[in-house]
């Protein structure tokens, strides 16, 4: 009998060329599909809630797939973790309603972006945070972050190469926090994100925090939708897909 | 004028096939020599204090080389760090006496080995610690660690493939400590180490800590020098070359 499975996975993206399967590069999707084929006894194609770029991490990525394999759902995490590389872990496996699609059915996604101040770059954290020598002003960054809340056209924060249909997205959470060890963490949740949106936003907020442009510049871009805001993506290694939420029941 | 330089470097070994240059694999030595050639304006060959295996890290590895290049010694760290990958950092550059050799002149080397207890493996630390589900007895491990102090024949803790001349080494420090976050750290310093010695010792001490063999088994191997102690190396990713010391002046 065909089952549809919702798998929650966690990965360190440092050694992968992103989530999506590619011809020659090692990717998260390829690793998952190879190991799922062994566990399910048949070829498996997974759909992720979204792609993560090379070097981007995931605390809770969600992928869906369907299989006629007989392994009990509850046994999947242990079976997969015993053969997956240690930098990819399966946290949960749940049976979902037929037709469940991790990408199309996602209703809210949350990311975090981590920045650390280091007078000397630290080789042991360079894959996990954006290392900076100068400390931006957290008040200014939070002032800019608050402007993002609500429904906006994010054309100005979209990198070229995007295949996104609508640049209008609703942001539910947007704030900077400081952790005990001094790491700055940006939290953003929304109903969707255009290509490179979080990294472009972080870069712009850091420029604002460093006094290179006023928070007002960001407000203007969001209200006037010029689609020409000058920005460039913050480094991939600071970005973590933190959570994906779904409407689990539908009529 | 030809100068001999002593360079202190720090690296995350996760993405490298060890220190030593190899034909096709990416290594620390190759990265250093490529970047030094650019900075010095001529081909450069470096000698490390010792090889580190694939996945092994270094907080302070020392390498020596000689060059006729004109760049001031004091400018080398900044020049190299601007072109080296972020997971290799040059901490210091000093002019050494002519003929200084980072391998032959090393008098004391110190390593640390890190173990963390995690009910679920954590993909973000799997490259930096040995992850374990069961907690070994620290008292037993320290009892075994103390037996290593002094001069011993370490044939039983040498992996095959070694090119080491004498298996007799003197150990100056050998103890386990617990860090604030619960990580167990083994510190060992000696005048030299046979192939895989630290990793073989850690594996054996962990077996003792888990009650699988008595501390006495290790004592017997050290005193009777049978060279047939059953062991296997603990995983590379927990090992860090922590410090290398030299006699800086010689007659």
PDB file of N, CA, C and O in Angstrom, chain A residues 12-22 24-30 51-56:
ATOM      1  N   UNK A  12      24.039  19.722   8.515  1.00  0.00           N
ATOM      2  CA  UNK A  12      25.141  20.669   8.420  1.00  0.00           C
ATOM      3  C   UNK A  12      25.435  20.773   6.931  1.00  0.00           C
ATOM      4  O   UNK A  12      25.905  19.808   6.314  1.00  0.00           O
ATOM      5  N   UNK A  13      25.156  21.918   6.334  1.00  0.00           N
ATOM      6  CA  UNK A  13      25.285  22.064   4.884  1.00  0.00           C
ATOM      7  C   UNK A  13      26.704  22.313   4.389  1.00  0.00           C
ATOM      8  O   UNK A  13      26.917  22.416   3.180  1.00  0.00           O
ATOM      9  N   UNK A  14      27.670  22.370   5.323  1.00  0.00           N
ATOM     10  CA  UNK A  14      29.052  22.745   4.945  1.00  0.00           C
ATOM     11  C   UNK A  14      29.627  21.927   3.807  1.00  0.00           C
ATOM     12  O   UNK A  14      30.326  22.450   2.949  1.00  0.00           O
ATOM     13  N   UNK A  15      29.357  20.626   3.819  1.00  0.00           N
ATOM     14  CA  UNK A  15      29.994  19.764   2.831  1.00  0.00           C
ATOM     15  C   UNK A  15      29.109  19.415   1.641  1.00  0.00           C
ATOM     16  O   UNK A  15      29.394  18.468   0.915  1.00  0.00           O
ATOM     17  N   UNK A  16      28.022  20.169   1.460  1.00  0.00           N
ATOM     18  CA  UNK A  16      27.092  19.849   0.371  1.00  0.00           C
ATOM     19  C   UNK A  16      26.889  21.043  -0.561  1.00  0.00           C
ATOM     20  O   UNK A  16      26.970  22.194  -0.133  1.00  0.00           O
ATOM     21  N   UNK A  17      26.613  20.720  -1.823  1.00  0.00           N
ATOM     22  CA  UNK A  17      26.333  21.761  -2.811  1.00  0.00           C
ATOM     23  C   UNK A  17      24.848  22.104  -2.778  1.00  0.00           C
ATOM     24  O   UNK A  17      24.196  22.175  -3.818  1.00  0.00           O
ATOM     25  N   UNK A  18      24.309  22.265  -1.580  1.00  0.00           N
ATOM     26  CA  UNK A  18      22.914  22.640  -1.430  1.00  0.00           C
ATOM     27  C   UNK A  18      21.997  21.441  -1.308  1.00  0.00           C
ATOM     28  O   UNK A  18      22.435  20.295  -1.288  1.00  0.00           O
ATOM     29  N   UNK A  19      20.692  21.736  -1.204  1.00  0.00           N
ATOM     30  CA  UNK A  19      19.708  20.672  -1.046  1.00  0.00           C
ATOM     31  C   UNK A  19      19.455  19.925  -2.348  1.00  0.00           C
ATOM     32  O   UNK A  19      19.478  18.702  -2.402  1.00  0.00           O
ATOM     33  N   UNK A  20      19.210  20.684  -3.396  1.00  0.00           N
ATOM     34  CA  UNK A  20      18.691  20.087  -4.632  1.00  0.00           C
ATOM     35  C   UNK A  20      19.677  19.210  -5.405  1.00  0.00           C
ATOM     36  O   UNK A  20      20.823  19.583  -5.617  1.00  0.00           O
ATOM     37  N   UNK A  21      19.196  18.070  -5.842  1.00  0.00           N
ATOM     38  CA  UNK A  21      19.987  17.121  -6.619  1.00  0.00           C
ATOM     39  C   UNK A  21      20.647  17.792  -7.823  1.00  0.00           C
ATOM     40  O   UNK A  21      20.017  18.605  -8.497  1.00  0.00           O
ATOM     41  N   UNK A  22      21.907  17.512  -8.060  1.00  0.00           N
ATOM     42  CA  UNK A  22      22.628  18.023  -9.212  1.00  0.00           C
ATOM     43  C   UNK A  22      23.371  16.859  -9.860  1.00  0.00           C
ATOM     44  O   UNK A  22      23.595  15.839  -9.219  1.00  0.00           O
ATOM     45  N   UNK A  24      26.547  16.352 -10.800  1.00  0.00           N
ATOM     46  CA  UNK A  24      27.852  15.895 -10.345  1.00  0.00           C
ATOM     47  C   UNK A  24      28.188  16.223  -8.903  1.00  0.00           C
ATOM     48  O   UNK A  24      29.154  15.714  -8.355  1.00  0.00           O
ATOM     49  N   UNK A  25      27.460  17.125  -8.287  1.00  0.00           N
ATOM     50  CA  UNK A  25      27.826  17.570  -6.953  1.00  0.00           C
ATOM     51  C   UNK A  25      27.087  16.760  -5.892  1.00  0.00           C
ATOM     52  O   UNK A  25      26.011  16.232  -6.135  1.00  0.00           O
ATOM     53  N   UNK A  26      27.681  16.694  -4.699  1.00  0.00           N
ATOM     54  CA  UNK A  26      27.069  15.991  -3.585  1.00  0.00           C
ATOM     55  C   UNK A  26      25.993  16.900  -2.967  1.00  0.00           C
ATOM     56  O   UNK A  26      26.278  18.030  -2.586  1.00  0.00           O
ATOM     57  N   UNK A  27      24.766  16.428  -2.899  1.00  0.00           N
ATOM     58  CA  UNK A  27      23.689  17.255  -2.343  1.00  0.00           C
ATOM     59  C   UNK A  27      22.905  16.467  -1.288  1.00  0.00           C
ATOM     60  O   UNK A  27      22.986  15.242  -1.212  1.00  0.00           O
ATOM     61  N   UNK A  28      22.149  17.209  -0.482  1.00  0.00           N
ATOM     62  CA  UNK A  28      21.330  16.611   0.564  1.00  0.00           C
ATOM     63  C   UNK A  28      20.268  15.696  -0.054  1.00  0.00           C
ATOM     64  O   UNK A  28      20.054  14.564   0.394  1.00  0.00           O
ATOM     65  N   UNK A  29      19.609  16.185  -1.103  1.00  0.00           N
ATOM     66  CA  UNK A  29      18.544  15.400  -1.743  1.00  0.00           C
ATOM     67  C   UNK A  29      19.073  14.055  -2.242  1.00  0.00           C
ATOM     68  O   UNK A  29      18.446  13.005  -2.030  1.00  0.00           O
ATOM     69  N   UNK A  30      20.242  14.086  -2.859  1.00  0.00           N
ATOM     70  CA  UNK A  30      20.836  12.855  -3.386  1.00  0.00           C
ATOM     71  C   UNK A  30      21.130  11.861  -2.256  1.00  0.00           C
ATOM     72  O   UNK A  30      20.804  10.668  -2.352  1.00  0.00           O
ATOM     73  N   UNK A  51      14.564  24.740  -1.378  1.00  0.00           N
ATOM     74  CA  UNK A  51      15.973  24.440  -1.579  1.00  0.00           C
ATOM     75  C   UNK A  51      16.773  25.223  -0.551  1.00  0.00           C
ATOM     76  O   UNK A  51      16.407  26.334  -0.207  1.00  0.00           O
ATOM     77  N   UNK A  52      17.853  24.651  -0.103  1.00  0.00           N
ATOM     78  CA  UNK A  52      18.817  25.469   0.618  1.00  0.00           C
ATOM     79  C   UNK A  52      20.067  25.514  -0.255  1.00  0.00           C
ATOM     80  O   UNK A  52      20.416  24.529  -0.903  1.00  0.00           O
ATOM     81  N   UNK A  53      20.724  26.667  -0.286  1.00  0.00           N
ATOM     82  CA  UNK A  53      21.921  26.836  -1.112  1.00  0.00           C
ATOM     83  C   UNK A  53      23.116  26.096  -0.515  1.00  0.00           C
ATOM     84  O   UNK A  53      23.078  25.690   0.644  1.00  0.00           O
ATOM     85  N   UNK A  54      24.167  26.005  -1.308  1.00  0.00           N
ATOM     86  CA  UNK A  54      25.423  25.392  -0.832  1.00  0.00           C
ATOM     87  C   UNK A  54      25.871  26.088   0.448  1.00  0.00           C
ATOM     88  O   UNK A  54      25.892  27.314   0.526  1.00  0.00           O
ATOM     89  N   UNK A  55      26.193  25.300   1.469  1.00  0.00           N
ATOM     90  CA  UNK A  55      26.713  25.861   2.717  1.00  0.00           C
ATOM     91  C   UNK A  55      25.656  26.281   3.719  1.00  0.00           C
ATOM     92  O   UNK A  55      25.963  26.566   4.868  1.00  0.00           O
ATOM     93  N   UNK A  56      24.380  26.334   3.291  1.00  0.00           N
ATOM     94  CA  UNK A  56      23.281  26.703   4.199  1.00  0.00           C
ATOM     95  C   UNK A  56      22.877  25.467   5.007  1.00  0.00           C
ATOM     96  O   UNK A  56      22.886  24.348   4.490  1.00  0.00           O
TER      97      UNK A  56
END
